[in-house]
Amino acid sequence: MLLFFLSFLFFTFPPPSFALNQEGLYLLQVKASLSDPDSTLSSWNPRDPTPCNWRGVSCGSATASVTSLDFSNFNLGGPFPTLLCRLQNLSFVSFYYNNINSTIPSDISTCQNLAHLDLSQNLLTGELPHTLADLPNLQYLDLTGNNISGNFPDSFGRFQKLEVLSLVYNLLDGTIPAFLGNISTLKMLNLSYNPFSPGRIPPELGNLSNLEILWLTECNLVGEIPDSLGRLKKLTDLDLAINHLTGRIPSSLTELTSVVQIEIYNNSLTGELPPGFSKLTNLRNLDASMNHLTGTIPDELTRLQLESLNLYQNNFEGTLPPSIADSPALYELRLFQNRLTGELPQNLGKNSPLRWLDVSNNQFTGPIPPNLCEKGSLEEILMIYNSFSGQIPPSLGDCRSLNRIRLGFNKLSGEVPAGFWGLPHVYLLELVNNSFSGQIGKSIAKAANLSLLIISKNEFTGSLPEEIGSLDNLIQLSASENKLTGPLPKSIVKLDGLGVIDLHGNELQGELPSGIESLKKLNELNLAHNEFSGKIPDGIGSLSVLNYLDLSNNQLTGRIPLQLQNLKLNQLNLSNNLLSGQLPPLFDKEMFINSFVGNPGLCGNFSGLCVDRDGGKHKGYVWLLRSIFILAALVFVVGVVWFYLKYRSYKKARAIDKSKWTLMSFHKLGFSEYEILDCLDEDNVIGRGSSGKVYKVVLSNGEAVAVKKLWGGVKKGCCDSVDLEKAGKGAKSMSVIAGSCGYIAPEYAYTLRVNEKSDIYSFGVVILELVTGRLPIDPEYGEKDLVKWVCTTLDQKGVDHVLDSKLDPCFKEEICKVLNIGLLCTSPLPINRPSMRRVVKMLQEAGAENQPKAAAKKDGKLTPYYYEDASDQGSVA
Ligand SMILES: *[C@@H]1O[C@H](CO)[C@@H](O)[C@H](O)[C@H]1NC(C)=O
Ligand SMILES: *[C@@H]1O[C@H](CO)[C@@H](O)[C@H](O)[C@H]1NC(C)=O
Ligand SMILES: *[C@@H]1O[C@H](CO)[C@@H](O)[C@H](O)[C@H]1NC(C)=O
Ligand SMILES: *[C@@H]1O[C@H](CO)[C@@H](O)[C@H](O)[C@H]1NC(C)=O
Ligand SMILES: *[C@@H]1O[C@H](CO)[C@@H](O)[C@H](O)[C@H]1NC(C)=O
Ligand SMILES: *[C@@H]1O[C@H](CO)[C@@H](O)[C@H](O)[C@H]1NC(C)=O
Ligand SMILES: *[C@@H]1O[C@H](CO)[C@@H](O)[C@H](O)[C@H]1NC(C)=O
Ligand SMILES: *[C@@H]1O[C@H](CO)[C@@H](O)[C@H](O)[C@H]1NC(C)=O
Ligand SMILES: *[C@@H]1O[C@H](CO)[C@@H](O)[C@H](O)[C@H]1NC(C)=O
Ligand SMILES: *[C@@H]1O[C@H](CO)[C@@H](O)[C@H](O)[C@H]1NC(C)=O
């Protein structure tokens, strides 16, 4: 009885250490070596007899030994746990998407049964261990998305069974070795996006007779595409895009009878597409864009079951073979920036689910094919810069799938189909520079996604429909240079996302809407050359981001709202209206005169504007009296100040001999110049520059400031401009300036106000310093500063004498652009200086001439960019 009880106890409560098998114990050790912040391994129970039911673990059915560890997406960290190689029957290991952060250990070769090793998307560093090739059963090796560097070890020519080798997105910096052509079992070779040294495609890769995928995008490949690649009879996917390949496309490629996809875009390939493409009966996608290919688009291509054909940015000429319209699966056709002529096949879109069509920047003529949207899948129709004529086919008015429409710069005419205005998904509708007529349809109310409506330079008539106010997503409304009449719709003030209203050059009438201040994002308002009347609403002054305001050539009356002074405008034009009254003080300056010409009733203090002849005499008298009074007051004030200063300096002169100096502060300062003068002793010198000494000055409030005193040679510092002299009749001439000489905007001299535009000026000087490698002021410039020096040198000697010779001449184009930006920023008139936002944009544009387009695979998981039509970047985005 006792015995029975004991044995019962034994079987019911077995001590744990006796239960878990050896493989389970190894796995617990593996677990202990890893960091597991999400506790994905917390269910691993040491009391289980085997690990076979543990999360991520699978065992062979017969033996209960571990065959597979799948830790994908477990968020595990730490070094690669080689210990798991003790699991003798382990054949499958995946750490896909974890944070394994060691090198790949060379004793990984102890995993003798390993067939599948996936360590993609981790933080692995170091080189590829040569021992990987010692894994006799390895078929699948995926190290995509790590930081593995260095070269391929020679041993990689000796893999016995390897079928998949993927090293995409690593830091491999050697070249692609010929011995990879030895791995005859290989089906997939993915090496894209590594910073390889320039190298050729080894012809030996043509020996990989089992290869199905060859993915070598952005591998720094040079030279020609080897003929031998044509021997890859099983190849379905050939991707050599974004390299520096030269020469012709070898005709052997037409022997790739299995190939489905050929991606050779963005290389420097020349010559024609080789004959024989009709043999590629499996070809679905061909992208040879962005090369220097010539000749015609072969008729042969159109006999294939193509789904996408991208040949843009080449030099193709001739007509597009009409049979392309018979390709039943064609959904993408991008041919922009070639020299194609003739008409588009009129059946295009009739037989295939066409989605993206971009034929921009060619010389196509004739009508837009009528059936482009027959299958109801057309999303983008981009045809800018051709000579298409005729009307927009009525069927496109029902094409609800459309979301991007650019038909600008053609010779299209007639009325736009009613439904076309109201397509529900359209984001961009651009019809600029055609001869369209008729009215903007009221159905536009249904265009719920419409953000950019650009229909300038046509012959549209009628009024802007009130329904425009329901386009909640509208960002830009450009309908300039048409024949629009009537008032602005009142509803327009509801569009609080609107950034640009450009309606110049129409026949619009009536008053400007009163609630205009609700257009909080408006930065451009151009209503010039219309027939608007009434007053300028005060509310315009509260449009805080407005920087372009042109209301010139209208019939606006009344005073200029003082509130306009609040705006930071780059462009202001109220010329040729019927405005009257006094100019707001800020604009009462000679530099603004061109903004107000042609308003007979407008008065200002500088000559040329006030032509108020009626009350001339009487007003003149009052004006004289007023002037005398002001002058007298001025003389008195100046006298008092002069006396006071004289007295002060007399007092100071006894103690220190520094009284000759007048200091000008360029920012609001919390201390007086005398505090500083007292401290300009040699004891306080903390630095010396080319233009002067720098002193440390401790103020009475305890703050320390640095003061730069210019060398005696620079008589008037940087402010030697004529304007300053005039202004300086602003006081005495200055001998020392508290501020950075050479960076100060010239208008400071007459406005004594530092605003955003003065900062742009200073920034411009910094840009010029960088581009020229020169100091902002330098005796070498004589009377000039850097800005004037650049301008005159540019004029007289050319750009090469301006640029810093240390800058790499390869980038001359970009450098010149930056130079131009610097010059813009330092325009003498603040209004001509761009806003900082624009400066940033211009700088970005200068650096990114060749915008990356559609880089990677369309179907792979690693798509880094989205496919975008490169033809329409820029102008309207
Ligand atoms: C590995 O599997 C074989 C049979 O496939 C079996 O005989 C052997 O015991 C297993 N090894 C381990 C450590 O379980
Ligand atoms: C690797 O990751 C572990 C766990 O996240 C961390 O403790 C360790 O410091 C990392 N090691 C390196 C070399 O980054
Ligand atoms: C991987 O390389 C990238 C690019 O060189 C670097 O920014 C990143 O810090 C590296 N990460 C690791 C874990 O080494
Ligand atoms: C590649 O294969 C050839 C012929 O089989 C052999 O001579 C050569 O040594 C191999 N190269 C490497 C690096 O394995
Ligand atoms: C290799 O590339 C092909 C085609 O680009 C892709 O489908 C496949 O998933 C990649 N394989 C690996 C292991 O990355
Ligand atoms: C591999 O290819 C190269 C060049 O294409 C060729 O010379 C060589 O004989 C081939 N080797 C084998 C083993 O097929
Ligand atoms: C609006 O247009 C954008 C840009 O083309 C597109 O991504 C989005 O899907 C569209 N939304 C709707 C509701 O049509
Ligand atoms: C507009 O089109 C006309 C005629 O097609 C052309 O002459 C003109 O240069 C175009 N304007 C712009 C700004 O491209
Ligand atoms: C304003 O417009 C008028 C006439 O259109 C023009 O002469 C003047 O130069 C413009 N002023 C500015 C500052 O652009
Ligand atoms: C074209 O390739 C070059 C490198 O060869 C790369 O810098 C550039 O970004 C690529 N452009 C596009 C649009 O892919």
mmCIF file of N, CA, C and O in Angstrom, residues 251-319:
data_model
loop_
_atom_site.group_PDB
_atom_site.id
_atom_site.type_symbol
_atom_site.label_atom_id
_atom_site.label_comp_id
_atom_site.label_asym_id
_atom_site.label_seq_id
_atom_site.Cartn_x
_atom_site.Cartn_y
_atom_site.Cartn_z
ATOM 1 N N SER A 251 21.650 41.278 -77.897
ATOM 2 C CA SER A 251 20.489 40.611 -78.499
ATOM 3 C C SER A 251 20.284 39.237 -77.877
ATOM 4 O O SER A 251 19.207 38.663 -77.975
ATOM 5 N N SER A 252 21.338 38.739 -77.180
ATOM 6 C CA SER A 252 21.167 37.442 -76.510
ATOM 7 C C SER A 252 20.040 37.488 -75.479
ATOM 8 O O SER A 252 19.470 36.461 -75.139
ATOM 9 N N LEU A 253 19.725 38.694 -74.983
ATOM 10 C CA LEU A 253 18.652 38.770 -73.983
ATOM 11 C C LEU A 253 17.315 38.299 -74.549
ATOM 12 O O LEU A 253 16.420 37.915 -73.805
ATOM 13 N N THR A 254 17.203 38.310 -75.881
ATOM 14 C CA THR A 254 15.945 37.830 -76.458
ATOM 15 C C THR A 254 15.864 36.305 -76.428
ATOM 16 O O THR A 254 14.888 35.714 -76.887
ATOM 17 N N GLU A 255 16.935 35.659 -75.887
ATOM 18 C CA GLU A 255 16.891 34.198 -75.704
ATOM 19 C C GLU A 255 16.375 33.818 -74.326
ATOM 20 O O GLU A 255 16.279 32.641 -73.983
ATOM 21 N N LEU A 256 16.075 34.819 -73.509
ATOM 22 C CA LEU A 256 15.608 34.521 -72.150
ATOM 23 C C LEU A 256 14.132 34.121 -72.221
ATOM 24 O O LEU A 256 13.240 34.870 -71.849
ATOM 25 N N THR A 257 13.916 32.907 -72.662
ATOM 26 C CA THR A 257 12.551 32.542 -73.034
ATOM 27 C C THR A 257 11.584 32.462 -71.858
ATOM 28 O O THR A 257 10.384 32.488 -72.050
ATOM 29 N N SER A 258 12.116 32.372 -70.629
ATOM 30 C CA SER A 258 11.197 32.316 -69.484
ATOM 31 C C SER A 258 10.926 33.680 -68.879
ATOM 32 O O SER A 258 10.118 33.798 -67.966
ATOM 33 N N VAL A 259 11.648 34.682 -69.346
ATOM 34 C CA VAL A 259 11.682 35.928 -68.589
ATOM 35 C C VAL A 259 10.310 36.617 -68.581
ATOM 36 O O VAL A 259 9.603 36.696 -69.576
ATOM 37 N N VAL A 260 9.930 37.078 -67.387
ATOM 38 C CA VAL A 260 8.649 37.754 -67.181
ATOM 39 C C VAL A 260 8.878 39.253 -67.016
ATOM 40 O O VAL A 260 8.087 40.074 -67.436
ATOM 41 N N GLN A 261 10.016 39.568 -66.398
ATOM 42 C CA GLN A 261 10.272 40.965 -66.061
ATOM 43 C C GLN A 261 11.704 41.340 -66.382
ATOM 44 O O GLN A 261 12.632 40.652 -65.949
ATOM 45 N N ILE A 262 11.888 42.416 -67.130
ATOM 46 C CA ILE A 262 13.226 42.944 -67.408
ATOM 47 C C ILE A 262 13.273 44.382 -66.929
ATOM 48 O O ILE A 262 12.521 45.227 -67.413
ATOM 49 N N GLU A 263 14.138 44.640 -65.957
ATOM 50 C CA GLU A 263 14.264 45.995 -65.412
ATOM 51 C C GLU A 263 15.689 46.466 -65.642
ATOM 52 O O GLU A 263 16.621 46.003 -64.979
ATOM 53 N N ILE A 264 15.862 47.341 -66.596
ATOM 54 C CA ILE A 264 17.211 47.857 -66.869
ATOM 55 C C ILE A 264 17.197 49.379 -66.859
ATOM 56 O O ILE A 264 18.044 50.017 -67.479
ATOM 57 N N TYR A 265 16.248 49.968 -66.123
ATOM 58 C CA TYR A 265 16.120 51.420 -66.136
ATOM 59 C C TYR A 265 17.268 52.099 -65.386
ATOM 60 O O TYR A 265 17.942 51.489 -64.575
ATOM 61 N N ASN A 266 17.438 53.371 -65.718
ATOM 62 C CA ASN A 266 18.477 54.200 -65.109
ATOM 63 C C ASN A 266 19.876 53.606 -65.239
ATOM 64 O O ASN A 266 20.542 53.314 -64.261
ATOM 65 N N ASN A 267 20.286 53.386 -66.498
ATOM 66 C CA ASN A 267 21.667 53.061 -66.817
ATOM 67 C C ASN A 267 22.088 54.006 -67.925
ATOM 68 O O ASN A 267 21.435 55.038 -68.124
ATOM 69 N N SER A 268 23.152 53.673 -68.635
ATOM 70 C CA SER A 268 23.553 54.524 -69.756
ATOM 71 C C SER A 268 23.578 53.707 -71.031
ATOM 72 O O SER A 268 24.490 53.818 -71.845
ATOM 73 N N LEU A 269 22.587 52.879 -71.191
ATOM 74 C CA LEU A 269 22.536 51.996 -72.351
ATOM 75 C C LEU A 269 22.216 52.794 -73.609
ATOM 76 O O LEU A 269 21.461 53.761 -73.556
ATOM 77 N N THR A 270 22.822 52.358 -74.716
ATOM 78 C CA THR A 270 22.637 53.085 -75.976
ATOM 79 C C THR A 270 22.108 52.131 -77.048
ATOM 80 O O THR A 270 21.918 50.945 -76.805
ATOM 81 N N GLY A 271 21.902 52.659 -78.229
ATOM 82 C CA GLY A 271 21.458 51.834 -79.343
ATOM 83 C C GLY A 271 19.970 51.547 -79.296
ATOM 84 O O GLY A 271 19.233 52.128 -78.507
ATOM 85 N N GLU A 272 19.553 50.630 -80.151
ATOM 86 C CA GLU A 272 18.132 50.334 -80.271
ATOM 87 C C GLU A 272 17.760 49.123 -79.415
ATOM 88 O O GLU A 272 18.628 48.374 -78.992
ATOM 89 N N LEU A 273 16.488 48.924 -79.209
ATOM 90 C CA LEU A 273 16.038 47.667 -78.616
ATOM 91 C C LEU A 273 16.326 46.585 -79.648
ATOM 92 O O LEU A 273 15.992 46.736 -80.812
ATOM 93 N N PRO A 274 17.017 45.478 -79.244
ATOM 94 C CA PRO A 274 17.426 44.494 -80.255
ATOM 95 C C PRO A 274 16.209 43.794 -80.863
ATOM 96 O O PRO A 274 15.195 43.633 -80.193
ATOM 97 N N PRO A 275 16.337 43.363 -82.124
ATOM 98 C CA PRO A 275 15.229 42.602 -82.710
ATOM 99 C C PRO A 275 15.114 41.247 -82.025
ATOM 100 O O PRO A 275 16.092 40.739 -81.487
ATOM 101 N N GLY A 276 13.941 40.676 -82.041
ATOM 102 C CA GLY A 276 13.764 39.355 -81.456
ATOM 103 C C GLY A 276 12.933 39.353 -80.193
ATOM 104 O O GLY A 276 12.736 38.304 -79.576
ATOM 105 N N PHE A 277 12.449 40.523 -79.776
ATOM 106 C CA PHE A 277 11.681 40.581 -78.524
ATOM 107 C C PHE A 277 10.420 39.705 -78.592
ATOM 108 O O PHE A 277 9.931 39.243 -77.561
ATOM 109 N N SER A 278 9.947 39.464 -79.806
ATOM 110 C CA SER A 278 8.714 38.675 -79.891
ATOM 111 C C SER A 278 8.919 37.239 -79.406
ATOM 112 O O SER A 278 7.973 36.530 -79.124
ATOM 113 N N LYS A 279 10.221 36.849 -79.263
ATOM 114 C CA LYS A 279 10.481 35.500 -78.733
ATOM 115 C C LYS A 279 10.207 35.414 -77.229
ATOM 116 O O LYS A 279 10.074 34.342 -76.672
ATOM 117 N N LEU A 280 10.150 36.591 -76.588
ATOM 118 C CA LEU A 280 9.981 36.588 -75.132
ATOM 119 C C LEU A 280 8.498 36.497 -74.798
ATOM 120 O O LEU A 280 7.889 37.424 -74.261
ATOM 121 N N THR A 281 7.947 35.344 -75.088
ATOM 122 C CA THR A 281 6.485 35.223 -74.991
ATOM 123 C C THR A 281 5.977 35.351 -73.562
ATOM 124 O O THR A 281 4.797 35.567 -73.350
ATOM 125 N N ASN A 282 6.883 35.191 -72.589
ATOM 126 C CA ASN A 282 6.424 35.330 -71.203
ATOM 127 C C ASN A 282 6.608 36.732 -70.635
ATOM 128 O O ASN A 282 6.218 36.987 -69.508
ATOM 129 N N LEU A 283 7.223 37.611 -71.423
ATOM 130 C CA LEU A 283 7.533 38.938 -70.895
ATOM 131 C C LEU A 283 6.258 39.711 -70.576
ATOM 132 O O LEU A 283 5.363 39.846 -71.416
ATOM 133 N N ARG A 284 6.175 40.224 -69.374
ATOM 134 C CA ARG A 284 5.017 41.020 -68.961
ATOM 135 C C ARG A 284 5.404 42.467 -68.670
ATOM 136 O O ARG A 284 4.631 43.372 -68.899
ATOM 137 N N ASN A 285 6.600 42.636 -68.073
ATOM 138 C CA ASN A 285 7.009 43.987 -67.682
ATOM 139 C C ASN A 285 8.380 44.309 -68.252
ATOM 140 O O ASN A 285 9.338 43.589 -68.006
ATOM 141 N N LEU A 286 8.432 45.396 -68.991
ATOM 142 C CA LEU A 286 9.715 45.843 -69.526
ATOM 143 C C LEU A 286 9.918 47.294 -69.114
ATOM 144 O O LEU A 286 9.082 48.148 -69.403
ATOM 145 N N ASP A 287 11.018 47.537 -68.395
ATOM 146 C CA ASP A 287 11.329 48.906 -68.022
ATOM 147 C C ASP A 287 12.762 49.225 -68.429
ATOM 148 O O ASP A 287 13.718 48.775 -67.808
ATOM 149 N N ALA A 288 12.882 49.978 -69.516
ATOM 150 C CA ALA A 288 14.203 50.392 -70.004
ATOM 151 C C ALA A 288 14.287 51.908 -69.976
ATOM 152 O O ALA A 288 15.018 52.516 -70.753
ATOM 153 N N SER A 289 13.545 52.539 -69.067
ATOM 154 C CA SER A 289 13.534 53.998 -68.997
ATOM 155 C C SER A 289 14.880 54.549 -68.561
ATOM 156 O O SER A 289 15.728 53.818 -68.048
ATOM 157 N N MET A 290 15.031 55.838 -68.741
ATOM 158 C CA MET A 290 16.213 56.559 -68.251
ATOM 159 C C MET A 290 17.525 55.953 -68.756
ATOM 160 O O MET A 290 18.407 55.603 -67.986
ATOM 161 N N ASN A 291 17.596 55.757 -70.065
ATOM 162 C CA ASN A 291 18.833 55.365 -70.726
ATOM 163 C C ASN A 291 19.017 56.302 -71.912
ATOM 164 O O ASN A 291 18.400 57.368 -71.944
ATOM 165 N N HIS A 292 19.855 55.923 -72.847
ATOM 166 C CA HIS A 292 20.020 56.757 -74.040
ATOM 167 C C HIS A 292 19.619 55.966 -75.267
ATOM 168 O O HIS A 292 20.297 55.987 -76.289
ATOM 169 N N LEU A 293 18.554 55.232 -75.146
ATOM 170 C CA LEU A 293 18.140 54.355 -76.241
ATOM 171 C C LEU A 293 17.555 55.178 -77.386
ATOM 172 O O LEU A 293 16.948 56.226 -77.173
ATOM 173 N N THR A 294 17.765 54.659 -78.597
ATOM 174 C CA THR A 294 17.306 55.371 -79.788
ATOM 175 C C THR A 294 16.455 54.440 -80.651
ATOM 176 O O THR A 294 16.175 53.305 -80.277
ATOM 177 N N GLY A 295 16.084 54.937 -81.818
ATOM 178 C CA GLY A 295 15.302 54.121 -82.741
ATOM 179 C C GLY A 295 13.823 54.179 -82.410
ATOM 180 O O GLY A 295 13.377 55.006 -81.621
ATOM 181 N N THR A 296 13.088 53.277 -83.013
ATOM 182 C CA THR A 296 11.638 53.287 -82.805
ATOM 183 C C THR A 296 11.253 52.229 -81.771
ATOM 184 O O THR A 296 12.043 51.363 -81.425
ATOM 185 N N ILE A 297 10.042 52.331 -81.315
ATOM 186 C CA ILE A 297 9.519 51.293 -80.419
ATOM 187 C C ILE A 297 9.060 50.153 -81.316
ATOM 188 O O ILE A 297 8.172 50.328 -82.134
ATOM 189 N N PRO A 298 9.738 48.979 -81.204
ATOM 190 C CA PRO A 298 9.479 47.946 -82.205
ATOM 191 C C PRO A 298 8.048 47.393 -82.123
ATOM 192 O O PRO A 298 7.516 47.181 -81.044
ATOM 193 N N ASP A 299 7.517 47.187 -83.281
ATOM 194 C CA ASP A 299 6.200 46.608 -83.443
ATOM 195 C C ASP A 299 6.100 45.274 -82.698
ATOM 196 O O ASP A 299 5.097 44.928 -82.102
ATOM 197 N N GLU A 300 7.237 44.536 -82.744
ATOM 198 C CA GLU A 300 7.314 43.220 -82.097
ATOM 199 C C GLU A 300 6.834 43.226 -80.652
ATOM 200 O O GLU A 300 6.187 42.293 -80.202
ATOM 201 N N LEU A 301 7.241 44.294 -79.952
ATOM 202 C CA LEU A 301 6.917 44.376 -78.520
ATOM 203 C C LEU A 301 5.425 44.242 -78.293
ATOM 204 O O LEU A 301 4.972 43.704 -77.291
ATOM 205 N N THR A 302 4.687 44.781 -79.225
ATOM 206 C CA THR A 302 3.251 44.863 -79.017
ATOM 207 C C THR A 302 2.567 43.525 -79.259
ATOM 208 O O THR A 302 1.392 43.377 -78.985
ATOM 209 N N ARG A 303 3.341 42.550 -79.757
ATOM 210 C CA ARG A 303 2.739 41.222 -79.948
ATOM 211 C C ARG A 303 2.788 40.399 -78.670
ATOM 212 O O ARG A 303 2.257 39.305 -78.596
ATOM 213 N N LEU A 304 3.456 40.936 -77.653
ATOM 214 C CA LEU A 304 3.560 40.216 -76.383
ATOM 215 C C LEU A 304 2.352 40.536 -75.517
ATOM 216 O O LEU A 304 1.590 41.451 -75.810
ATOM 217 N N GLN A 305 2.220 39.789 -74.455
ATOM 218 C CA GLN A 305 1.106 40.043 -73.537
ATOM 219 C C GLN A 305 1.563 41.025 -72.460
ATOM 220 O O GLN A 305 1.419 40.752 -71.265
ATOM 221 N N LEU A 306 2.121 42.149 -72.877
ATOM 222 C CA LEU A 306 2.715 43.075 -71.917
ATOM 223 C C LEU A 306 1.691 43.625 -70.944
ATOM 224 O O LEU A 306 0.557 43.921 -71.317
ATOM 225 N N GLU A 307 2.140 43.760 -69.695
ATOM 226 C CA GLU A 307 1.309 44.429 -68.693
ATOM 227 C C GLU A 307 1.803 45.847 -68.444
ATOM 228 O O GLU A 307 1.025 46.753 -68.214
ATOM 229 N N SER A 308 3.135 45.977 -68.449
ATOM 230 C CA SER A 308 3.633 47.345 -68.290
ATOM 231 C C SER A 308 4.821 47.575 -69.203
ATOM 232 O O SER A 308 5.665 46.703 -69.380
ATOM 233 N N LEU A 309 4.848 48.744 -69.791
ATOM 234 C CA LEU A 309 5.916 49.121 -70.709
ATOM 235 C C LEU A 309 6.381 50.516 -70.319
ATOM 236 O O LEU A 309 5.628 51.487 -70.403
ATOM 237 N N ASN A 310 7.627 50.590 -69.837
ATOM 238 C CA ASN A 310 8.202 51.874 -69.433
ATOM 239 C C ASN A 310 9.452 52.136 -70.251
ATOM 240 O O ASN A 310 10.460 51.452 -70.096
ATOM 241 N N LEU A 311 9.362 53.127 -71.120
ATOM 242 C CA LEU A 311 10.515 53.478 -71.957
ATOM 243 C C LEU A 311 10.784 54.972 -71.874
ATOM 244 O O LEU A 311 11.384 55.560 -72.767
ATOM 245 N N TYR A 312 10.348 55.595 -70.784
ATOM 246 C CA TYR A 312 10.466 57.049 -70.708
ATOM 247 C C TYR A 312 11.914 57.506 -70.541
ATOM 248 O O TYR A 312 12.802 56.728 -70.229
ATOM 249 N N GLN A 313 12.117 58.770 -70.808
ATOM 250 C CA GLN A 313 13.442 59.387 -70.730
ATOM 251 C C GLN A 313 14.496 58.631 -71.530
ATOM 252 O O GLN A 313 15.499 58.176 -71.000
ATOM 253 N N ASN A 314 14.202 58.476 -72.805
ATOM 254 C CA ASN A 314 15.163 57.964 -73.774
ATOM 255 C C ASN A 314 15.090 58.870 -74.991
ATOM 256 O O ASN A 314 14.571 59.990 -74.888
ATOM 257 N N ASN A 315 15.607 58.380 -76.105
ATOM 258 C CA ASN A 315 15.520 59.183 -77.332
ATOM 259 C C ASN A 315 14.748 58.450 -78.410
ATOM 260 O O ASN A 315 15.102 58.513 -79.583
ATOM 261 N N PHE A 316 13.730 57.733 -78.022
ATOM 262 C CA PHE A 316 12.930 57.027 -79.027
ATOM 263 C C PHE A 316 12.224 58.021 -79.926
ATOM 264 O O PHE A 316 11.824 59.103 -79.476
ATOM 265 N N GLU A 317 12.073 57.617 -81.184
ATOM 266 C CA GLU A 317 11.369 58.498 -82.113
ATOM 267 C C GLU A 317 10.392 57.669 -82.942
ATOM 268 O O GLU A 317 10.231 56.471 -82.726
ATOM 269 N N GLY A 318 9.727 58.332 -83.876
ATOM 270 C CA GLY A 318 8.748 57.626 -84.699
ATOM 271 C C GLY A 318 7.420 57.500 -83.964
ATOM 272 O O GLY A 318 7.212 58.096 -82.912
ATOM 273 N N THR A 319 6.551 56.690 -84.534
ATOM 274 C CA THR A 319 5.214 56.581 -83.953
ATOM 275 C C THR A 319 5.118 55.372 -83.038
ATOM 276 O O THR A 319 5.952 54.479 -83.069
#
